[in-house]
Coordinates of C-alpha atoms in Angstrom, one line a residue:
Chain A
X1 CA -3.7 25.8 17.0
X2 CA -1.7 22.8 18.2
X3 CA -1.1 21.5 21.5
X4 CA 2.4 22.8 21.7
X5 CA 1.3 26.2 20.7
X6 CA -1.5 26.2 23.3
X7 CA 0.9 25.1 26.0
X8 CA 3.3 27.8 25.1
X9 CA 0.4 30.6 25.2
X10 CA -0.6 28.9 28.5
X11 CA 2.7 29.2 30.0
X12 CA 3.0 32.9 28.8
X13 CA -0.4 33.7 30.3
X14 CA 0.5 31.8 33.7
X15 CA 3.7 33.8 33.9
X16 CA 1.6 37.0 33.2
X17 CA -0.6 36.3 36.2
X18 CA 2.1 35.8 38.3
X19 CA 4.1 38.9 37.4
X20 CA 0.8 41.2 37.7
X21 CA 0.1 39.6 41.1
X22 CA 3.8 40.4 42.4
X23 CA 3.3 43.8 41.2
X24 CA -0.1 44.2 42.8
X25 CA 1.5 42.9 46.0
X26 CA 4.3 45.4 45.6
X27 CA 1.5 48.3 45.1
X28 CA -0.4 47.1 48.0
X29 CA 2.7 47.1 50.5
X30 CA 3.3 50.7 49.3
X31 CA -0.2 51.5 50.5
X32 CA 0.5 50.3 53.7
X33 CA 0.9 52.6 56.7
X34 CA 3.4 51.1 59.1
X35 CA 3.9 54.1 61.4
X36 CA 3.9 52.7 64.8
X37 CA 2.1 49.6 63.5
X38 CA 2.5 46.4 65.4
X39 CA 0.8 44.1 62.9
X40 CA 2.2 44.8 59.3
X41 CA -0.4 42.6 57.7
X42 CA -3.1 44.9 58.6
X43 CA -4.0 47.0 55.3
X44 CA -4.9 50.8 55.9
X45 CA -7.3 50.9 53.1
X46 CA -8.8 54.3 54.0
X47 CA -5.4 55.9 55.2
X48 CA -3.8 54.5 52.0
X49 CA -6.6 56.0 49.5
X50 CA -6.9 59.4 51.5
X51 CA -2.9 59.7 51.1
X52 CA -3.1 58.6 47.5
X53 CA -5.5 61.7 47.0
X54 CA -3.0 63.9 48.6
X55 CA -5.0 64.5 51.9
X56 CA -3.1 65.8 55.1
X57 CA -4.1 65.2 58.8
X58 CA -6.4 67.7 60.5
X59 CA -4.3 70.4 62.1
X60 CA -5.2 71.6 65.5
X61 CA -3.8 74.8 67.2
X62 CA -3.0 74.8 70.9
X63 CA -6.3 76.4 71.7
X64 CA -8.5 74.9 69.2
X65 CA -10.3 72.4 71.3
X66 CA -10.9 73.7 74.8
X67 CA -12.3 72.4 78.0
X68 CA -15.0 75.1 78.4
X69 CA -17.0 73.5 81.2
X70 CA -16.5 71.1 84.0
X71 CA -19.5 69.5 85.5
X72 CA -19.1 68.7 89.1
X73 CA -21.4 67.1 91.6
X74 CA -21.0 63.3 91.3
X75 CA -19.3 61.6 94.4
X76 CA -18.3 58.5 92.7
X77 CA -16.7 57.4 89.3
X78 CA -18.8 58.3 86.4
X79 CA -19.7 55.5 84.3
X80 CA -21.8 56.6 81.6
X81 CA -23.3 59.7 79.8
X82 CA -25.7 60.6 77.1
X83 CA -26.7 63.9 75.7
X84 CA -30.7 64.8 74.6
X85 CA -31.3 65.1 70.9
X86 CA -32.6 68.7 71.5
X87 CA -31.5 71.3 74.2
X88 CA -28.4 71.1 76.0
X89 CA -29.2 68.5 78.5
X90 CA -26.8 65.6 79.6
X91 CA -27.4 62.5 81.8
X92 CA -24.6 60.9 83.8
X93 CA -24.7 57.9 85.8
X94 CA -21.9 57.3 88.5
X95 CA -21.1 54.8 91.1
X96 CA -22.2 57.2 93.8
X97 CA -25.7 55.7 93.0
X98 CA -27.1 58.6 91.1
X99 CA -28.2 59.8 88.0
X100 CA -27.6 63.6 87.4
X101 CA -29.2 65.6 84.6
X102 CA -27.2 68.6 83.7
X103 CA -27.9 71.7 81.6
X104 CA -24.9 71.6 79.8
X105 CA -24.7 75.4 79.0
X106 CA -24.9 76.6 82.6
X107 CA -23.3 73.6 84.1
X108 CA -26.3 73.3 86.3
X109 CA -28.0 70.3 87.8
X110 CA -31.7 70.0 86.8
X111 CA -32.5 66.5 88.2
X112 CA -30.6 64.2 90.8
X113 CA -32.2 60.7 90.9
X114 CA -31.2 58.6 93.7
X115 CA -31.1 55.0 92.4
X116 CA -32.6 51.9 94.2
X117 CA -29.4 50.1 93.2
X118 CA -26.1 52.1 93.4
X119 CA -24.0 49.8 90.7
X120 CA -25.2 51.5 87.9
X121 CA -23.1 50.9 84.5
X122 CA -25.2 52.8 81.8
X123 CA -27.8 55.5 81.2
X124 CA -29.7 56.9 78.2
X125 CA -31.9 59.9 77.4
X126 CA -35.3 59.1 75.7
X127 CA -35.9 60.7 72.2
X128 CA -38.2 63.4 73.7
X129 CA -36.1 63.9 76.6
X130 CA -39.0 63.2 79.1
X131 CA -37.4 60.0 80.6
X132 CA -34.1 58.6 81.1
X133 CA -33.1 54.9 81.4
X134 CA -30.3 53.1 83.5
X135 CA -29.2 49.5 84.2
X136 CA -26.4 47.9 85.9
X137 CA -25.5 45.1 88.2
X138 CA -29.2 44.6 89.4
X139 CA -29.7 43.1 85.9
X140 CA -32.7 45.4 85.5
X141 CA -33.1 48.6 83.2
X142 CA -35.0 51.1 84.9
X143 CA -37.1 53.9 83.3
X144 CA -37.4 57.3 85.0
X145 CA -39.8 60.0 84.0
X146 CA -38.4 63.5 84.7
X147 CA -41.6 65.0 85.1
X148 CA -42.5 62.5 88.0
X149 CA -41.9 64.4 91.6
X150 CA -39.5 62.7 94.4
X151 CA -41.0 61.0 97.1
X152 CA -40.2 61.9 100.9
X153 CA -36.9 60.0 100.7
X154 CA -35.8 61.7 97.8
X155 CA -36.2 59.0 95.3
X156 CA -37.7 59.5 91.7
X157 CA -40.4 56.8 91.4
X158 CA -39.2 54.1 88.8
X159 CA -41.9 54.5 86.2
X160 CA -40.9 51.1 84.5
X161 CA -38.8 48.3 85.4
X162 CA -37.7 46.1 82.3
X163 CA -36.8 42.8 84.1
X164 CA -35.6 39.6 82.2
X165 CA -31.9 39.8 81.8
X166 CA -29.8 37.0 83.5
X167 CA -26.9 39.3 83.8
X168 CA -25.8 42.7 84.5
X169 CA -27.0 45.5 82.0
X170 CA -24.1 46.9 80.4
X171 CA -25.5 49.2 77.8
X172 CA -28.8 50.9 76.8
X173 CA -30.0 53.0 73.9
X174 CA -33.5 54.2 73.0
X175 CA -34.8 53.5 69.5
X176 CA -34.3 56.8 67.6
X177 CA -37.7 58.9 67.5
X178 CA -39.3 56.3 69.7
X179 CA -40.1 56.9 73.6
X180 CA -41.5 53.3 73.6
X181 CA -38.7 51.1 72.6
X182 CA -34.9 50.4 73.7
X183 CA -32.4 48.2 73.2
X184 CA -30.0 46.8 76.2
X185 CA -27.0 44.7 76.2
X186 CA -26.2 42.2 79.1
X187 CA -23.6 40.2 80.7
X188 CA -25.9 37.3 79.9
X189 CA -24.6 37.2 76.3
X190 CA -27.7 38.8 74.8
X191 CA -29.2 42.0 73.5
X192 CA -32.8 42.7 74.0
X193 CA -35.5 45.2 72.4
X194 CA -38.1 46.1 74.9
X195 CA -41.4 47.4 74.7
X196 CA -41.3 49.9 77.3
X197 CA -45.2 50.6 77.4
X198 CA -45.9 46.9 78.2
X199 CA -42.3 46.2 80.0
X200 CA -41.9 43.0 77.8
X201 CA -39.2 41.8 75.7
X202 CA -40.1 42.1 72.1
X203 CA -37.0 40.4 70.8
X204 CA -34.0 38.6 72.3
X205 CA -30.7 38.5 70.1
X206 CA -28.5 35.9 70.9
X207 CA -28.7 33.5 73.9
X208 CA -28.7 29.9 74.5
X209 CA -30.4 28.3 71.2
X210 CA -29.6 31.0 69.0
X211 CA -26.0 32.0 67.0
X212 CA -25.2 35.2 69.1
X213 CA -22.2 36.5 71.2
X214 CA -20.4 33.7 73.3
X215 CA -19.6 36.0 76.1
X216 CA -20.7 39.1 77.8
X217 CA -22.2 42.0 75.7
X218 CA -20.7 45.2 76.5
X219 CA -22.2 47.9 74.3
X220 CA -24.7 48.5 71.6
X221 CA -25.3 51.3 69.1
X222 CA -28.4 51.5 67.1
X223 CA -28.1 52.8 63.3
X224 CA -29.1 56.6 63.1
X225 CA -30.2 56.1 59.4
X226 CA -31.9 52.7 59.9
X227 CA -33.2 52.2 63.2
X228 CA -34.1 48.3 62.4
X229 CA -30.1 47.7 62.5
X230 CA -28.1 47.9 65.6
X231 CA -24.6 46.5 66.4
X232 CA -23.2 45.0 69.7
X233 CA -19.8 44.5 71.0
X234 CA -18.6 41.7 73.2
X235 CA -16.0 40.0 75.3
X236 CA -15.7 37.4 72.7
X237 CA -13.7 39.9 70.8
X238 CA -16.2 40.3 68.1
X239 CA -18.8 42.9 67.1
X240 CA -22.2 41.8 65.6
X241 CA -24.7 43.4 63.4
X242 CA -28.0 42.6 64.1
X243 CA -31.8 43.3 62.2
X244 CA -34.6 43.7 64.9
X245 CA -36.7 41.8 62.7
X246 CA -34.6 38.8 62.5
X247 CA -33.6 38.0 66.1
X248 CA -32.4 34.4 65.5
X249 CA -29.1 35.3 64.2
X250 CA -26.7 37.9 63.6
X251 CA -26.6 39.5 60.3
X252 CA -22.7 39.6 60.2
X253 CA -20.2 38.9 62.5
X254 CA -17.0 41.2 62.8
X255 CA -13.7 39.8 63.6
X256 CA -10.5 41.3 64.1
X257 CA -10.0 42.6 67.7
X258 CA -7.8 40.5 70.3
X259 CA -9.6 41.6 73.2
X260 CA -12.9 42.6 74.6
X261 CA -14.9 44.8 72.4
X262 CA -15.8 47.5 75.2
X263 CA -17.6 50.2 72.8
X264 CA -19.3 50.2 69.6
X265 CA -20.4 53.3 67.7
X266 CA -22.1 53.9 64.6
X267 CA -20.5 56.3 62.0
X268 CA -22.5 59.3 61.2
X269 CA -23.5 58.0 57.6
X270 CA -24.9 54.6 58.9
X271 CA -22.6 52.4 56.6
X272 CA -19.8 51.8 59.0
X273 CA -19.5 51.5 62.6
X274 CA -16.4 52.2 64.9
X275 CA -15.4 49.8 67.7
X276 CA -12.8 50.1 70.9
X277 CA -11.1 47.3 72.7
X278 CA -9.1 46.0 75.5
X279 CA -6.3 45.3 72.9
X280 CA -5.8 49.1 72.7
X281 CA -7.1 49.3 69.0
X282 CA -10.0 51.3 67.7
X283 CA -11.3 49.7 64.3
X284 CA -13.9 50.7 61.6
X285 CA -16.0 48.2 59.8
X286 CA -18.2 48.6 56.8
X287 CA -21.5 47.1 57.4
X288 CA -22.3 46.2 53.7
X289 CA -19.0 44.3 52.9
X290 CA -18.2 43.1 56.3
X291 CA -14.6 44.4 56.0
X292 CA -12.4 46.0 58.5
X293 CA -11.6 49.5 56.9
X294 CA -9.1 50.9 59.4
X295 CA -7.1 50.2 62.3
X296 CA -6.5 53.1 64.8
X297 CA -3.5 52.2 67.0
X298 CA -0.7 54.1 68.9
X299 CA 2.3 52.4 69.7
X300 CA 3.3 52.6 73.5
X301 CA 6.5 52.4 74.8
X302 CA 5.8 50.2 77.6
X303 CA 4.2 46.7 77.2
X304 CA 1.1 48.0 79.2
X305 CA -1.3 48.8 76.4
X306 CA -4.1 51.2 77.7
X307 CA -7.7 49.7 76.8
X308 CA -10.2 51.8 74.9
X309 CA -13.0 52.4 77.1
X310 CA -15.3 54.5 74.8
X311 CA -15.5 56.2 71.5
X312 CA -17.5 58.8 69.5
X313 CA -17.2 60.2 66.0
X314 CA -17.5 64.1 65.0
X315 CA -20.7 64.8 63.0
X316 CA -18.9 64.6 59.8
X317 CA -17.1 61.4 60.8
X318 CA -13.7 63.0 60.3
X319 CA -12.6 62.9 63.9
X320 CA -12.7 59.9 66.3
X321 CA -12.7 60.6 70.0
X322 CA -11.3 57.6 71.8
X323 CA -11.1 57.6 75.6
X324 CA -8.5 55.3 77.3
X325 CA -8.0 53.5 80.5
X326 CA -4.6 55.8 81.4
X327 CA -6.7 59.1 81.0
X328 CA -5.6 59.8 77.2
X329 CA -8.5 60.7 75.1
X330 CA -7.2 60.6 71.6
X331 CA -8.7 62.5 68.7
X332 CA -7.8 60.6 65.3
X333 CA -8.0 61.7 62.2
X334 CA -10.6 58.7 60.5
X335 CA -9.3 59.3 57.2
X336 CA -5.3 59.2 57.7
X337 CA -5.5 57.0 61.1
X338 CA -3.2 59.9 62.9
X339 CA -3.5 61.1 66.4
X340 CA -4.0 64.8 65.8
X341 CA -4.6 65.7 69.2
X342 CA -4.5 64.2 73.0
X343 CA -7.0 66.0 75.3
X344 CA -5.6 64.1 78.0
X345 CA -2.7 66.3 77.6
X346 CA -4.4 69.6 77.5
X347 CA -4.9 72.0 80.3
X348 CA -7.7 71.3 82.5
X349 CA -8.0 67.7 81.5
X350 CA -9.3 64.4 83.5
X351 CA -7.2 62.8 86.3
X352 CA -8.6 59.4 85.9
X353 CA -9.6 56.9 83.1
X354 CA -11.9 58.2 80.7
X355 CA -15.0 56.0 81.0
X356 CA -17.4 57.6 78.6
X357 CA -17.6 60.0 75.7
X358 CA -20.6 61.7 74.0
X359 CA -21.2 64.2 71.3
X360 CA -24.1 66.8 71.2
X361 CA -26.8 66.5 68.7
X362 CA -25.4 69.2 66.6
X363 CA -22.0 68.1 66.7
X364 CA -20.5 71.4 68.3
X365 CA -19.4 69.8 71.7
X366 CA -17.9 66.6 73.2
X367 CA -18.7 65.6 76.6
X368 CA -16.3 63.2 78.6
X369 CA -16.9 61.3 81.9
X370 CA -14.2 60.1 84.0
X371 CA -13.3 58.0 87.2
X372 CA -12.2 61.5 88.6
X373 CA -15.9 61.9 89.2
X374 CA -16.3 64.9 86.7
X375 CA -17.7 65.3 83.3
X376 CA -16.1 67.9 80.9
X377 CA -17.2 69.6 77.9
X378 CA -15.2 70.4 75.1
X379 CA -15.8 72.7 72.2
X380 CA -14.1 74.3 69.2
X381 CA -12.5 77.6 70.6
X382 CA -10.3 78.6 67.8
X383 CA -10.6 80.3 64.5
X384 CA -12.7 78.4 62.0
X385 CA -11.8 78.6 58.4
X386 CA -14.6 77.6 55.9
X387 CA -13.7 75.9 52.4
Chain B
X1 CA -6.1 -33.6 18.3
X2 CA -7.5 -30.5 17.4
X3 CA -5.4 -28.7 19.9
X4 CA -2.5 -30.3 18.0
X5 CA -3.8 -29.0 15.0
X6 CA -4.3 -25.5 15.9
X7 CA -1.0 -25.3 17.5
X8 CA 0.4 -26.6 14.4
X9 CA -1.3 -23.9 12.2
X10 CA 0.7 -22.2 9.5
X11 CA 3.2 -19.7 10.7
X12 CA 2.1 -17.3 8.1
X13 CA -1.5 -17.3 9.6
X14 CA -0.5 -17.0 13.2
X15 CA 1.7 -13.9 11.9
X16 CA -1.3 -12.2 10.0
X17 CA -3.5 -12.7 13.2
X18 CA -0.7 -11.4 15.5
X19 CA -0.2 -8.4 13.2
X20 CA -4.1 -7.7 13.0
X21 CA -4.2 -7.6 16.6
X22 CA -1.2 -5.5 17.0
X23 CA -2.8 -3.3 14.5
X24 CA -6.0 -2.9 16.1
X25 CA -4.3 -2.0 19.5
X26 CA -2.0 0.5 17.8
X27 CA -5.3 2.0 16.3
X28 CA -6.8 2.2 19.8
X29 CA -3.7 3.7 21.3
X30 CA -3.7 6.5 18.4
X31 CA -7.3 7.2 18.9
X32 CA -6.8 7.3 22.9
X33 CA -3.9 9.5 22.5
X34 CA -5.8 11.8 20.3
X35 CA -8.7 11.9 22.4
X36 CA -6.2 12.9 25.3
X37 CA -4.6 15.4 23.0
X38 CA -7.9 17.0 22.3
X39 CA -8.8 17.1 25.9
X40 CA -5.6 18.6 26.7
X41 CA -6.0 21.3 24.1
X42 CA -9.7 22.0 25.3
X43 CA -8.4 22.2 28.8
X44 CA -5.6 24.3 27.8
X45 CA -7.7 26.8 25.9
X46 CA -10.1 26.9 28.9
X47 CA -7.2 27.5 31.4
X48 CA -5.6 30.1 28.8
X49 CA -9.0 31.9 28.5
X50 CA -9.3 32.2 32.4
X51 CA -5.6 33.0 32.6
X52 CA -6.3 35.7 30.1
X53 CA -9.2 37.0 32.1
X54 CA -7.5 36.8 35.4
X55 CA -4.7 39.1 33.8
X56 CA -7.2 41.5 32.6
X57 CA -8.7 41.7 36.2
X58 CA -5.3 42.2 37.7
X59 CA -4.5 44.9 35.4
X60 CA -7.9 46.5 36.2
X61 CA -7.0 46.7 39.7
X62 CA -3.6 47.8 39.2
X63 CA -5.1 50.5 37.0
X64 CA -7.4 51.5 39.9
X65 CA -4.5 51.6 42.4
X66 CA -2.1 53.5 40.1
X67 CA -4.7 55.9 38.8
X68 CA -3.6 54.9 35.3
X69 CA -5.9 56.2 32.5
X70 CA -7.7 53.3 31.1
X71 CA -7.0 52.9 27.0
X72 CA -10.1 52.9 24.7
X73 CA -9.7 49.2 23.4
X74 CA -8.8 45.9 25.0
X75 CA -5.6 44.9 23.4
X76 CA -3.9 41.7 24.8
X77 CA -0.2 41.1 23.5
X78 CA 0.5 37.5 23.5
X79 CA 4.1 36.5 22.8
X80 CA 4.6 39.7 20.4
X81 CA 1.6 38.8 18.5
X82 CA -1.3 41.0 18.8
X83 CA -5.2 40.0 19.2
X84 CA -8.2 41.6 19.9
X85 CA -10.0 40.0 22.7
X86 CA -14.0 40.3 23.2
X87 CA -15.0 39.6 26.9
X88 CA -18.1 37.3 27.0
X89 CA -20.2 36.8 30.0
X90 CA -19.8 32.9 29.7
X91 CA -16.0 33.0 29.9
X92 CA -14.7 30.7 32.7
X93 CA -14.6 31.0 35.5
X94 CA -14.8 34.7 36.4
X95 CA -15.6 37.0 33.3
X96 CA -19.1 37.9 34.5
X97 CA -17.7 39.1 37.6
X98 CA -15.1 41.1 35.7
X99 CA -17.5 42.6 33.5
X100 CA -19.6 43.5 36.3
X101 CA -16.6 45.2 38.1
X102 CA -15.8 47.1 34.5
X103 CA -19.5 48.3 34.2
X104 CA -19.4 49.3 38.0
X105 CA -16.1 51.2 37.5
X106 CA -17.0 52.6 34.1
X107 CA -13.7 50.8 33.0
X108 CA -14.2 50.2 29.2
X109 CA -10.8 48.3 28.7
X110 CA -7.2 48.1 29.5
X111 CA -4.0 47.3 27.7
X112 CA -1.7 44.8 29.1
X113 CA 1.6 43.3 28.1
X114 CA 2.4 39.7 28.8
X115 CA 6.0 39.4 30.3
X116 CA 7.1 36.1 31.4
X117 CA 8.5 35.5 35.0
X118 CA 7.9 32.7 37.1
X119 CA 5.1 30.4 37.8
X120 CA 1.8 30.7 39.4
X121 CA -0.6 27.9 40.9
X122 CA -4.4 28.0 40.5
X123 CA -4.9 28.2 44.2
X124 CA -2.7 31.2 44.8
X125 CA -4.6 32.8 41.8
X126 CA -8.1 32.2 43.5
X127 CA -6.9 33.4 46.9
X128 CA -5.3 36.5 45.4
X129 CA -8.5 37.0 43.4
X130 CA -10.6 36.9 46.5
X131 CA -8.2 39.4 48.3
X132 CA -8.5 41.7 45.2
X133 CA -12.3 41.7 45.4
X134 CA -11.9 42.5 48.8
X135 CA -9.5 45.2 48.1
X136 CA -11.9 46.4 45.0
X137 CA -14.8 46.7 47.8
X138 CA -12.6 48.5 50.4
X139 CA -11.4 50.9 47.8
X140 CA -14.9 51.7 46.8
X141 CA -16.0 52.1 50.4
X142 CA -13.0 54.5 51.1
X143 CA -13.7 56.6 48.2
X144 CA -17.5 57.2 49.4
X145 CA -16.2 57.7 53.0
X146 CA -13.8 60.1 51.9
X147 CA -16.7 62.1 49.9
X148 CA -19.2 61.7 52.8
X149 CA -16.8 63.1 55.4
X150 CA -15.4 66.2 53.5
X151 CA -18.8 67.4 52.3
X152 CA -20.4 67.5 55.7
X153 CA -19.8 70.9 58.0
X154 CA -18.4 69.9 61.3
X155 CA -18.2 72.5 64.2
X156 CA -15.3 70.6 65.9
X157 CA -12.9 70.9 62.8
X158 CA -10.5 73.9 62.3
X159 CA -11.4 73.7 58.5
X160 CA -14.8 72.8 57.5
X161 CA -17.5 73.0 54.9
X162 CA -19.9 75.9 55.1
X163 CA -22.2 77.2 56.3
X164 CA -21.0 78.1 59.8
X165 CA -23.8 78.1 62.4
X166 CA -23.3 81.0 65.2
X167 CA -25.1 78.6 67.6
X168 CA -22.0 76.4 67.5
X169 CA -20.2 78.9 69.6
X170 CA -22.8 79.0 72.4
X171 CA -20.5 77.2 74.6
X172 CA -18.1 80.5 74.9
X173 CA -20.9 82.9 75.8
X174 CA -22.2 83.4 79.5
X175 CA -20.7 81.2 82.4
X176 CA -18.2 78.6 81.5
X177 CA -17.3 77.3 84.8
X178 CA -19.7 76.1 87.5
X179 CA -18.0 76.7 91.1
X180 CA -21.3 76.6 93.0
X181 CA -22.1 74.5 95.8
X182 CA -22.6 71.0 95.3
X183 CA -23.9 69.7 98.6
X184 CA -27.6 69.8 97.8
X185 CA -27.1 66.7 95.8
X186 CA -25.3 64.7 98.5

């Protein structure tokens, strides 16, 4: 074949690639969801795909998701809550300096623990439900055995103090199925895996000589499908995936947020996780590819964008509950990136910032905690249709 | 003296010498030009092969996006003349990735027609291909997520997969509001 012919073929092939690329760009643009979007470059992969498969958003009736309990008892802002894996118990932490363990079904208080340091920021139930952990501005994670009797001053004795962080303890979570190990995140830019039996640090993730977060770590979430993996969210606007066996560096860093990442939560299947940020968005990331799969953002009329304070997924992953600093609690359809309900606008809703969210182990109820000092339990009270 | 003699060499000899030199130079020029043309031809063949591979990859992704039905044979039409192309693993630079993608997606082949429009640069092509790979993975993740989400029973959804568990509705049995005294905790 002559050079002239080859050149001709080359030109034709080049032009084809260009034409195909243009067609592809048009296709990709047609997949964009620009409803209420402020950054048009963000690709809505899941929403686009779900729409192409003729999926429609979840539709709630006016009395489908209802507030069926209000847990009253705290006298300060509620900062954190956690459900037990079994039974219907919730532990909540408030800036009144107390942890309260509730029977969520009866709304009764089972335990009230007066804390040595009132500035508590986080709490967690152990997998067996025998003990609770909490941490805050004292930079210590304290473990309380719920079976221990109170002393004469009304204090429950601390069964273990996990000391080692050089900054406030922002979040803690027990390793699933182990009452002996716990992961904390801290304002000292690190996460720590603790051996509760010895009270010693097993591993430190990030820090001075390691490639980790470059600002306060605000939240952690352990993968329910593989407890060796956990994700952390930080004021450096990133989320990082860690393997407990490799503390020296994060497995992957996830970029995209434009503000502090206040909350991270694994998706039920363990292959994805959600984040919530001061930039007003929730995002969904894939841990295997590192891709941002979806952005959940609602356009606001004013310039003051409410921060996302806490998130939780329904048990199937179809719903994403997101609490906001303005008292809204949006229920997002994760597949179509649409707000299908705002719990904050329903009857009997909170009167302040939603600070924490959590789903019961069987997924039948959502608990919200607020700066209005109350916790509320939401459940499906409508008529369920089975497909 | 010798120099004088050499200077006064016969004009025919000098003409022959200069002709031979010119001839040699011409020969080298022709050989160099041939070599250059061969290299260009080789380069163009490589480029062409790569571009065809790119084109197939683009078409595959387009087929995935538009849900087109893939055709049973890979047919590439170049400037009206039809030729069969067999994808080889060693095709430079991305055919192995392409073959892998085809195997993963169970795409046997795709038909594409080459239509001339505009010009593309390699850098942009490479960037676009990276984006395509990203999109391909995201598309797979979306598909997987959709099937996962829709097959799991969810007590908080109005329409859900069965079975429905009566225990889900325990929140609406018995006392629903606690108005009891809270002073014991203060």
